[in-house]
Amino acid sequence: MGSFDYEKLFDVVIAGGGVSGAVAAIAAGRTGAKTLVIEQSGYLGGSLTSCGVGPMMTFHAGEKQVIKGVMEEIVENMVARGYSPGHIKDTTQYINYLTPFNSEGLKIVLDDMLQDAGCEVLFHTFIGKVNRKDTKIHSITVCNKDGLNDVFGKIFIDATGDGDVASFAGAPMVKGRESDGAMQPMTMNMKYCNINVDLIKEHIEKYADRFPRMVNNIELMKKTKRLSFAGFADEFKEARKQGELDIKREEVLCFETNTPGEFIVNTTRILEHDGTSALSLSEAERLGRKQCEQLDKFLRKYIPGFRDAILEFTGPSIGIRGSRQLVGIYTLNGQDVIERKNFDTVIAHSAYPIDIHNPKGEGTESSFVSEPGTYYSIPYEVMVCKEVSNLLVTGRCVSASFEAQAAIRTTPTAGALGQASGIAGAMAAFADLDTRNVDIKELQNHLILQNAYLDLHIRKS
């Protein structure tokens, strides 16, 4: 094994190997573009593999699958290798379908798919500086075991989740809610195995009226391949009253993974911290673990089926719902989502609702699309800014209002955006174009050729 060639000029350099960045790399690599992914961890998958996030929510609008392409290939690959049961009904009734998976298997699947697409990857590598001249980024200074080196590219894609590259390049960015800058709370997930699923199901069936999100799905719950449940609000309230919990949420939210009897617990809430501040992020990690310790005692005491549970991990990194957002050529807003605004420049669809966890305390506010079973569109312009001509932004930090970002931040949508950014980046590199001048019709055709779902005939707004 030789040394990495830091003199090489890549067509597409992608900062961040989360799902959006990994899919961008696969899409770009398949066009023949010389593609590099820079990733701070030792594996791909981002929040799904480093934050304990799961399941994937959602590929569907009602019964219709509206996210396909590379994202669906990832799922099919995991199903074939025993790492996922595929798309299954959500027994909490929040959405129609969700997709459990094995996070270790996902790492392997993504490794293989990037290698097959001819991509290069630098793990354990951090972005130190973005080197821009006039309107173009000519290199990124990275830090890893080789020291400090510059990486050169024609097109750069920011898939960091926090907009690090865009911010360091001087692109206009905003953070948080428009009224006060408040950001959604962070969550440190926990993963348990050795859960007695039958006991949980029996309890929910017996006390169904105490589980408003489950009460109409009892028969589905009894036969589901993997259980998701939300509830135990009375127990949660009592534990808070007794001083056993200092978590400003109202109920427990749990999702069974690909492994029967293994659950992700998504219940902590770390308020008023900033994922773009090293100090704030460090404090959030500590507070997250403290909440996990409280929650562990609560689960064993109050939740049937958790008495003999084995805690596998917390984190390993805290989950961040939102931080910086690009100020792009177009900013997607909440009305665009709810009213399903159509765009001629559409590059992805989604049906995940506006899902806002209260930045200041208790409560979660959800707003769904105006007609059940329908979906909204996301235009290319949310990934592009005027100020940096060879930059694209993908994932949860694209140009979106606080409300809209709360809808498009989840993994399947981020992956769909990643596929579009990867193809667009390759097109711009091959034709020596600014990213804002990419031919949208050609991009849409390439997406369809890569099996992405694009409805180019939905109603005009």
Short mmCIF file of C-alpha atoms in Angstrom, two decimals:
data_model
loop_
_atom_site.label_atom_id
_atom_site.label_comp_id
_atom_site.label_asym_id
_atom_site.label_seq_id
_atom_site.Cartn_x
_atom_site.Cartn_y
_atom_site.Cartn_z
CA MET A 1 0.00 0.00 0.00
CA GLY A 2 1.50 3.29 -1.13
CA SER A 3 0.88 6.84 -0.01
CA PHE A 4 -2.07 8.97 -1.03
CA ASP A 5 -1.35 11.21 -4.03
CA TYR A 6 -2.05 14.73 -2.79
CA GLU A 7 -1.02 16.17 -6.18
CA LYS A 8 -3.90 14.46 -7.98
CA LEU A 9 -6.65 16.67 -9.38
CA PHE A 10 -10.05 15.12 -8.69
CA ASP A 11 -13.14 15.88 -10.69
CA VAL A 12 -15.30 15.78 -7.58
CA VAL A 13 -14.19 16.10 -3.95
CA ILE A 14 -16.84 15.30 -1.37
CA ALA A 15 -16.41 16.44 2.22
CA GLY A 16 -18.32 14.07 4.46
CA GLY A 17 -19.00 10.36 4.08
CA GLY A 18 -22.43 10.22 5.65
CA VAL A 19 -25.22 8.71 3.59
CA SER A 20 -25.67 11.87 1.50
CA GLY A 21 -21.94 12.13 0.80
CA ALA A 22 -21.56 8.41 0.14
CA VAL A 23 -24.46 8.41 -2.31
CA ALA A 24 -23.04 11.53 -3.99
CA ALA A 25 -19.76 9.68 -4.43
CA ILE A 26 -21.42 6.57 -5.88
CA ALA A 27 -23.44 8.67 -8.31
CA ALA A 28 -20.42 10.72 -9.39
CA GLY A 29 -18.14 7.70 -9.62
CA ARG A 30 -20.55 5.88 -11.90
CA THR A 31 -20.31 8.70 -14.43
CA GLY A 32 -16.56 8.11 -14.64
CA ALA A 33 -15.64 11.14 -12.54
CA LYS A 34 -12.48 10.88 -10.46
CA THR A 35 -14.09 11.09 -7.05
CA LEU A 36 -12.69 11.48 -3.54
CA VAL A 37 -14.54 11.32 -0.21
CA ILE A 38 -13.02 12.94 2.87
CA GLU A 39 -14.45 11.47 6.09
CA GLN A 40 -13.55 12.22 9.71
CA SER A 41 -14.56 8.77 11.01
CA GLY A 42 -13.14 5.39 10.09
CA TYR A 43 -16.27 4.37 8.18
CA LEU A 44 -19.08 5.68 6.02
CA GLY A 45 -22.72 6.19 6.96
CA GLY A 46 -22.69 9.32 9.10
CA SER A 47 -25.42 9.52 11.71
CA LEU A 48 -26.64 6.00 10.88
CA THR A 49 -23.31 4.45 11.80
CA SER A 50 -21.78 6.95 14.23
CA CYS A 51 -24.81 8.33 16.12
CA GLY A 52 -26.98 5.25 16.51
CA VAL A 53 -29.70 6.79 14.35
CA GLY A 54 -32.32 4.47 12.92
CA PRO A 55 -34.49 3.37 11.25
CA MET A 56 -34.44 5.22 7.94
CA MET A 57 -37.59 7.34 7.60
CA THR A 58 -39.06 7.42 4.94
CA PHE A 59 -38.82 6.33 1.31
CA HIS A 60 -42.60 6.44 0.86
CA ALA A 61 -45.57 8.73 0.43
CA GLY A 62 -48.39 6.55 1.67
CA GLU A 63 -48.08 3.35 -0.35
CA LYS A 64 -46.00 4.96 -3.11
CA GLN A 65 -42.21 4.82 -2.97
CA VAL A 66 -40.82 8.21 -4.00
CA ILE A 67 -37.15 7.77 -3.08
CA LYS A 68 -35.37 5.17 -5.18
CA GLY A 69 -32.10 5.23 -7.12
CA VAL A 70 -28.89 4.64 -5.20
CA MET A 71 -30.73 4.80 -1.87
CA GLU A 72 -32.95 1.90 -2.87
CA GLU A 73 -29.89 -0.02 -4.10
CA ILE A 74 -28.37 0.37 -0.63
CA VAL A 75 -31.50 -1.10 0.94
CA GLU A 76 -31.69 -3.94 -1.58
CA ASN A 77 -28.03 -4.71 -0.97
CA MET A 78 -28.58 -4.82 2.79
CA VAL A 79 -31.66 -7.03 2.41
CA ALA A 80 -29.75 -9.47 0.19
CA ARG A 81 -26.96 -9.71 2.77
CA GLY A 82 -29.26 -10.05 5.77
CA TYR A 83 -28.65 -6.53 7.11
CA SER A 84 -32.22 -5.23 6.75
CA PRO A 85 -35.79 -6.56 6.54
CA GLY A 86 -36.49 -3.86 3.96
CA HIS A 87 -39.31 -1.34 4.09
CA ILE A 88 -41.90 -2.25 6.74
CA LYS A 89 -44.99 -0.59 8.19
CA ASP A 90 -44.46 1.90 11.02
CA THR A 91 -46.40 0.65 14.03
CA THR A 92 -46.29 4.10 15.68
CA GLN A 93 -48.43 5.47 12.80
CA TYR A 94 -46.18 8.52 12.40
CA ILE A 95 -45.32 7.59 8.83
CA ASN A 96 -46.41 4.68 6.64
CA TYR A 97 -43.12 2.84 6.10
CA LEU A 98 -39.72 2.81 7.77
CA THR A 99 -36.55 0.85 7.09
CA PRO A 100 -34.63 -0.87 9.92
CA PHE A 101 -31.05 -1.94 9.29
CA ASN A 102 -27.85 -3.23 10.84
CA SER A 103 -25.43 -0.32 11.17
CA GLU A 104 -22.33 -2.52 10.94
CA GLY A 105 -23.69 -4.07 7.77
CA LEU A 106 -24.38 -0.63 6.33
CA LYS A 107 -20.71 0.29 6.76
CA ILE A 108 -19.69 -2.73 4.70
CA VAL A 109 -22.32 -2.17 2.01
CA LEU A 110 -21.26 1.45 1.53
CA ASP A 111 -17.58 0.48 1.41
CA ASP A 112 -18.32 -2.01 -1.35
CA MET A 113 -20.56 0.31 -3.37
CA LEU A 114 -18.03 3.16 -3.33
CA GLN A 115 -15.24 0.80 -4.30
CA ASP A 116 -17.34 -0.61 -7.16
CA ALA A 117 -17.98 2.96 -8.36
CA GLY A 118 -14.24 3.64 -8.48
CA CYS A 119 -14.22 6.19 -5.66
CA GLU A 120 -11.29 6.95 -3.39
CA VAL A 121 -11.82 7.53 0.34
CA LEU A 122 -9.67 9.15 3.00
CA PHE A 123 -10.87 8.11 6.45
CA HIS A 124 -9.75 9.77 9.69
CA THR A 125 -9.37 13.02 7.78
CA PHE A 126 -10.61 16.44 8.89
CA ILE A 127 -11.29 19.66 7.01
CA GLY A 128 -8.89 22.31 8.29
CA LYS A 129 -9.22 25.09 5.75
CA VAL A 130 -10.89 25.90 2.44
CA ASN A 131 -8.67 27.68 -0.07
CA ARG A 132 -10.67 29.95 -2.34
CA LYS A 133 -9.54 32.37 -5.02
CA ASP A 134 -12.15 34.75 -6.40
CA THR A 135 -15.31 32.66 -6.74
CA LYS A 136 -13.64 29.25 -6.88
CA ILE A 137 -12.37 26.77 -4.32
CA HIS A 138 -9.08 25.42 -5.63
CA SER A 139 -8.23 23.12 -2.71
CA ILE A 140 -9.12 22.01 0.80
CA THR A 141 -6.48 21.70 3.48
CA VAL A 142 -6.99 18.46 5.36
CA CYS A 143 -5.49 17.11 8.57
CA ASN A 144 -4.84 13.41 9.11
CA LYS A 145 -2.00 11.00 9.91
CA ASP A 146 -0.09 12.39 6.92
CA GLY A 147 -0.11 15.85 8.52
CA LEU A 148 -1.51 18.93 6.80
CA ASN A 149 -2.00 18.62 3.03
CA ASP A 150 -4.07 20.20 0.29
CA VAL A 151 -6.58 18.19 -1.73
CA PHE A 152 -7.38 19.53 -5.21
CA GLY A 153 -10.62 19.28 -7.12
CA LYS A 154 -12.65 20.81 -9.91
CA ILE A 155 -15.95 20.60 -8.01
CA PHE A 156 -16.41 20.38 -4.25
CA ILE A 157 -19.49 18.96 -2.54
CA ASP A 158 -20.21 19.84 1.07
CA ALA A 159 -21.82 16.80 2.68
CA THR A 160 -20.62 17.61 6.20
CA GLY A 161 -24.12 18.08 7.60
CA ASP A 162 -23.06 21.34 9.23
CA GLY A 163 -22.02 23.18 6.07
CA ASP A 164 -18.38 23.33 7.16
CA VAL A 165 -16.88 23.63 3.68
CA ALA A 166 -19.44 26.18 2.53
CA SER A 167 -18.93 28.22 5.68
CA PHE A 168 -15.13 28.08 5.50
CA ALA A 169 -15.35 29.11 1.84
CA GLY A 170 -17.28 32.23 2.75
CA ALA A 171 -20.65 31.15 1.38
CA PRO A 172 -23.58 32.85 3.11
CA MET A 173 -25.01 30.70 5.90
CA VAL A 174 -27.69 30.99 8.56
CA LYS A 175 -28.38 29.00 11.73
CA GLY A 176 -31.55 28.07 13.53
CA ARG A 177 -35.06 29.43 13.70
CA GLU A 178 -35.58 32.70 11.86
CA SER A 179 -37.17 34.44 14.86
CA ASP A 180 -34.47 33.76 17.44
CA GLY A 181 -31.71 31.55 15.99
CA ALA A 182 -32.71 28.62 18.22
CA MET A 183 -31.78 25.20 16.85
CA GLN A 184 -33.55 21.89 17.30
CA PRO A 185 -32.29 19.91 20.30
CA MET A 186 -29.68 17.21 19.94
CA THR A 187 -30.29 13.59 20.90
CA MET A 188 -27.90 10.92 22.08
CA ASN A 189 -29.39 7.60 21.09
CA MET A 190 -28.92 4.35 22.98
CA LYS A 191 -28.90 0.82 21.64
CA TYR A 192 -30.01 -2.20 23.67
CA CYS A 193 -30.16 -5.91 22.99
CA ASN A 194 -31.82 -8.76 24.89
CA ILE A 195 -35.18 -6.98 24.99
CA ASN A 196 -38.27 -9.11 25.60
CA VAL A 197 -40.38 -7.89 22.69
CA ASP A 198 -43.36 -10.10 23.56
CA LEU A 199 -43.68 -8.47 26.99
CA ILE A 200 -43.74 -5.01 25.42
CA LYS A 201 -46.38 -6.04 22.88
CA GLU A 202 -48.53 -7.66 25.57
CA HIS A 203 -48.36 -4.53 27.71
CA ILE A 204 -49.28 -2.21 24.83
CA GLU A 205 -52.19 -4.45 23.82
CA LYS A 206 -53.47 -4.66 27.40
CA TYR A 207 -53.28 -0.90 27.96
CA ALA A 208 -53.88 0.23 24.39
CA ASP A 209 -55.82 3.33 25.43
CA ARG A 210 -52.63 4.65 27.06
CA PHE A 211 -50.77 4.42 23.73
CA PRO A 212 -52.54 6.89 21.40
CA ARG A 213 -49.99 6.40 18.63
CA MET A 214 -50.38 2.62 18.78
CA VAL A 215 -54.04 2.02 19.61
CA ASN A 216 -55.25 1.73 16.01
CA ASN A 217 -52.39 -0.53 14.94
CA ILE A 218 -52.56 -3.32 17.52
CA GLU A 219 -53.04 -6.10 14.96
CA LEU A 220 -50.18 -4.75 12.85
CA MET A 221 -48.02 -4.51 15.98
CA LYS A 222 -48.70 -8.15 16.86
CA LYS A 223 -47.48 -9.45 13.50
CA THR A 224 -44.82 -6.88 12.54
CA LYS A 225 -41.32 -8.04 11.61
CA ARG A 226 -39.79 -5.30 13.76
CA LEU A 227 -41.52 -3.29 16.48
CA SER A 228 -41.54 0.48 16.80
CA PHE A 229 -43.32 1.95 19.79
CA ALA A 230 -44.03 5.33 21.34
CA GLY A 231 -45.62 5.79 24.73
CA PHE A 232 -45.24 5.21 28.46
CA ALA A 233 -46.08 8.88 28.92
CA ASP A 234 -47.56 8.35 32.40
CA GLU A 235 -44.44 6.55 33.57
CA PHE A 236 -42.24 9.23 32.02
CA LYS A 237 -44.20 11.96 33.76
CA GLU A 238 -43.97 10.17 37.10
CA ALA A 239 -40.22 9.65 36.78
CA ARG A 240 -39.74 13.34 36.05
CA LYS A 241 -41.92 14.23 39.03
CA GLN A 242 -39.82 11.98 41.27
CA GLY A 243 -36.59 13.55 40.03
CA GLU A 244 -35.47 10.36 38.31
CA LEU A 245 -35.40 11.98 34.86
CA ASP A 246 -34.26 15.41 33.78
CA ILE A 247 -35.25 15.06 30.13
CA LYS A 248 -37.71 17.50 28.60
CA ARG A 249 -39.68 15.00 26.58
CA GLU A 250 -43.07 13.39 27.14
CA GLU A 251 -42.68 9.74 26.17
CA VAL A 252 -40.34 6.96 25.16
CA LEU A 253 -39.61 6.34 21.46
CA CYS A 254 -38.02 3.01 20.49
CA PHE A 255 -37.26 1.24 17.22
CA GLU A 256 -36.28 -2.40 16.73
CA THR A 257 -33.27 -2.77 14.45
CA ASN A 258 -32.55 -5.51 11.92
CA THR A 259 -31.60 -7.74 14.86
CA PRO A 260 -34.70 -9.08 16.67
CA GLY A 261 -34.77 -7.90 20.28
CA GLU A 262 -32.31 -5.06 19.65
CA PHE A 263 -33.73 -1.54 20.02
CA ILE A 264 -32.63 2.01 19.40
CA VAL A 265 -33.97 4.33 22.11
CA ASN A 266 -34.48 7.88 20.82
CA THR A 267 -35.55 9.78 23.93
CA THR A 268 -32.85 12.12 25.24
CA ARG A 269 -33.08 15.86 24.54
CA ILE A 270 -30.11 18.22 24.84
CA LEU A 271 -31.33 21.79 24.53
CA GLU A 272 -29.70 25.01 23.36
CA HIS A 273 -26.40 23.63 22.10
CA ASP A 274 -24.65 24.36 18.81
CA GLY A 275 -23.25 21.62 16.59
CA THR A 276 -20.88 24.09 14.93
CA SER A 277 -19.13 25.05 18.20
CA ALA A 278 -16.43 22.68 19.47
CA LEU A 279 -17.04 23.70 23.08
CA SER A 280 -20.84 23.49 22.86
CA LEU A 281 -20.66 20.15 21.07
CA SER A 282 -18.31 18.77 23.72
CA GLU A 283 -20.68 19.83 26.49
CA ALA A 284 -23.64 18.33 24.62
CA GLU A 285 -21.87 14.96 24.44
CA ARG A 286 -21.35 14.98 28.21
CA LEU A 287 -24.94 16.00 28.93
CA GLY A 288 -26.20 13.37 26.50
CA ARG A 289 -24.39 10.60 28.36
CA LYS A 290 -25.75 11.91 31.66
CA GLN A 291 -29.29 11.72 30.31
CA CYS A 292 -28.60 8.23 28.98
CA GLU A 293 -27.59 7.10 32.47
CA GLN A 294 -30.89 8.40 33.87
CA LEU A 295 -32.85 6.86 31.03
CA ASP A 296 -31.19 3.47 31.48
CA LYS A 297 -32.44 3.28 35.08
CA PHE A 298 -35.90 4.45 34.00
CA LEU A 299 -36.24 1.84 31.26
CA ARG A 300 -35.31 -1.04 33.55
CA LYS A 301 -37.70 0.17 36.27
CA TYR A 302 -40.76 1.13 34.25
CA ILE A 303 -40.78 -0.58 30.83
CA PRO A 304 -41.76 -4.25 30.55
CA GLY A 305 -39.19 -6.19 28.58
CA PHE A 306 -36.22 -4.02 29.57
CA ARG A 307 -35.42 -5.62 32.94
CA ASP A 308 -32.67 -7.85 31.53
CA ALA A 309 -31.69 -5.52 28.69
CA ILE A 310 -28.04 -5.16 27.77
CA LEU A 311 -26.89 -1.64 26.92
CA GLU A 312 -24.68 -1.93 23.85
CA PHE A 313 -23.73 1.71 23.44
CA THR A 314 -24.63 5.35 23.75
CA GLY A 315 -23.88 7.45 20.71
CA PRO A 316 -20.99 7.00 19.88
CA SER A 317 -21.54 10.60 18.74
CA ILE A 318 -24.49 12.82 19.54
CA GLY A 319 -27.15 13.29 16.88
CA ILE A 320 -27.58 16.80 15.48
CA ARG A 321 -30.86 17.69 13.78
CA GLY A 322 -29.76 21.03 12.37
CA SER A 323 -27.11 23.73 12.52
CA ARG A 324 -25.93 25.82 9.56
CA GLN A 325 -27.99 26.18 6.40
CA LEU A 326 -26.71 27.44 3.07
CA VAL A 327 -28.30 30.62 1.72
CA GLY A 328 -28.68 29.35 -1.81
CA ILE A 329 -30.18 30.56 -5.05
CA TYR A 330 -33.50 29.30 -3.70
CA THR A 331 -34.51 28.63 -0.10
CA LEU A 332 -37.10 25.91 0.34
CA ASN A 333 -39.75 26.96 2.86
CA GLY A 334 -42.46 25.35 4.94
CA GLN A 335 -45.27 26.30 2.57
CA ASP A 336 -43.39 24.69 -0.31
CA VAL A 337 -43.46 21.46 1.68
CA ILE A 338 -47.03 21.57 2.97
CA GLU A 339 -48.59 22.83 -0.27
CA ARG A 340 -46.36 20.60 -2.43
CA LYS A 341 -45.01 23.36 -4.63
CA ASN A 342 -43.82 22.05 -7.97
CA PHE A 343 -40.44 23.05 -9.42
CA ASP A 344 -39.27 22.64 -13.00
CA THR A 345 -35.81 22.05 -11.54
CA VAL A 346 -36.89 19.23 -9.21
CA ILE A 347 -34.12 16.78 -8.33
CA ALA A 348 -35.73 14.86 -5.44
CA HIS A 349 -39.05 14.16 -3.74
CA SER A 350 -39.96 13.36 -0.15
CA ALA A 351 -43.02 12.94 2.03
CA TYR A 352 -41.43 13.17 5.48
CA PRO A 353 -43.33 15.80 7.48
CA ILE A 354 -42.08 18.98 9.08
CA ASP A 355 -40.86 17.48 12.36
CA ILE A 356 -39.74 20.14 14.85
CA HIS A 357 -38.49 19.15 18.30
CA ASN A 358 -38.99 22.18 20.54
CA PRO A 359 -35.65 24.05 20.72
CA LYS A 360 -36.50 25.40 24.17
CA GLY A 361 -38.15 22.54 26.04
CA GLU A 362 -40.92 19.96 25.80
CA GLY A 363 -43.01 19.15 22.78
CA THR A 364 -42.67 18.15 19.15
CA GLU A 365 -44.62 19.83 16.37
CA SER A 366 -45.41 17.97 13.15
CA SER A 367 -46.97 19.33 9.96
CA PHE A 368 -47.83 16.92 7.18
CA VAL A 369 -48.34 17.51 3.47
CA SER A 370 -51.74 18.91 2.56
CA GLU A 371 -53.03 15.66 1.04
CA PRO A 372 -52.23 12.28 2.64
CA GLY A 373 -50.22 9.99 0.40
CA THR A 374 -48.74 12.83 -1.63
CA TYR A 375 -45.24 14.27 -1.67
CA TYR A 376 -43.29 17.45 -2.22
CA SER A 377 -40.45 18.44 -4.52
CA ILE A 378 -36.98 19.80 -3.85
CA PRO A 379 -35.33 21.99 -6.52
CA TYR A 380 -31.70 21.96 -7.61
CA GLU A 381 -31.21 25.59 -6.53
CA VAL A 382 -31.18 24.68 -2.81
CA MET A 383 -27.72 23.14 -3.35
CA VAL A 384 -26.17 26.10 -5.17
CA CYS A 385 -25.04 29.55 -4.06
CA LYS A 386 -23.98 32.54 -6.14
CA GLU A 387 -20.81 33.29 -4.21
CA VAL A 388 -18.84 30.05 -4.76
CA SER A 389 -19.04 28.84 -8.34
CA ASN A 390 -17.68 25.29 -7.98
CA LEU A 391 -19.49 24.30 -4.79
CA LEU A 392 -22.55 22.16 -4.19
CA VAL A 393 -24.13 21.50 -0.81
CA THR A 394 -26.08 18.34 -0.03
CA GLY A 395 -27.82 16.74 2.92
CA ARG A 396 -29.47 18.52 5.82
CA CYS A 397 -27.52 21.78 5.39
CA VAL A 398 -28.97 22.76 1.98
CA SER A 399 -30.77 26.07 1.56
CA ALA A 400 -33.99 25.63 3.54
CA SER A 401 -35.97 27.53 6.14
CA PHE A 402 -36.12 26.23 9.70
CA GLU A 403 -39.47 24.58 8.95
CA ALA A 404 -38.49 23.06 5.62
CA GLN A 405 -35.18 21.78 6.97
CA ALA A 406 -37.13 19.93 9.66
CA ALA A 407 -38.79 17.97 6.85
CA ILE A 408 -35.88 17.25 4.52
CA ARG A 409 -33.23 16.46 7.15
CA THR A 410 -33.81 12.70 7.34
CA THR A 411 -31.61 10.07 5.71
CA PRO A 412 -33.60 8.93 2.64
CA THR A 413 -34.15 12.53 1.53
CA ALA A 414 -30.53 13.43 2.23
CA GLY A 415 -29.48 10.46 0.13
CA ALA A 416 -31.72 11.50 -2.76
CA LEU A 417 -30.15 14.96 -2.65
CA GLY A 418 -26.73 13.34 -2.56
CA GLN A 419 -27.38 11.44 -5.77
CA ALA A 420 -28.37 14.66 -7.53
CA SER A 421 -25.33 16.53 -6.21
CA GLY A 422 -22.95 13.78 -7.29
CA ILE A 423 -24.24 13.69 -10.85
CA ALA A 424 -24.39 17.50 -11.07
CA GLY A 425 -20.85 17.76 -9.73
CA ALA A 426 -19.58 15.32 -12.34
CA MET A 427 -21.43 17.15 -15.12
CA ALA A 428 -19.94 20.48 -14.05
CA ALA A 429 -16.45 19.02 -13.81
CA PHE A 430 -16.59 17.37 -17.24
CA ALA A 431 -17.94 20.50 -18.98
CA ASP A 432 -15.91 23.01 -16.94
CA LEU A 433 -19.12 24.70 -15.79
CA ASP A 434 -20.09 26.66 -12.73
CA THR A 435 -22.46 24.56 -10.68
CA ARG A 436 -25.27 27.06 -11.22
CA ASN A 437 -25.02 26.52 -14.99
CA VAL A 438 -25.59 22.76 -14.99
CA ASP A 439 -28.26 21.76 -17.53
CA ILE A 440 -31.17 20.71 -15.33
CA LYS A 441 -32.94 18.63 -17.97
CA GLU A 442 -29.76 16.67 -18.56
CA LEU A 443 -29.31 16.25 -14.81
CA GLN A 444 -32.87 14.96 -14.48
CA ASN A 445 -32.27 12.51 -17.33
CA HIS A 446 -29.11 11.22 -15.64
CA LEU A 447 -31.01 10.79 -12.37
CA ILE A 448 -33.70 8.77 -14.10
CA LEU A 449 -31.04 6.65 -15.81
CA GLN A 450 -29.64 5.96 -12.33
CA ASN A 451 -33.16 4.81 -11.33
CA ALA A 452 -34.02 7.82 -9.17
CA TYR A 453 -37.72 8.62 -8.91
CA LEU A 454 -38.67 11.96 -10.46
CA ASP A 455 -42.26 12.92 -11.11
CA LEU A 456 -41.91 15.50 -13.85
CA HIS A 457 -45.67 15.64 -14.41
CA ILE A 458 -47.04 16.55 -10.98
CA ARG A 459 -49.54 19.36 -10.78
CA LYS A 460 -48.31 22.90 -11.18
CA SER A 461 -48.61 25.08 -8.08
#
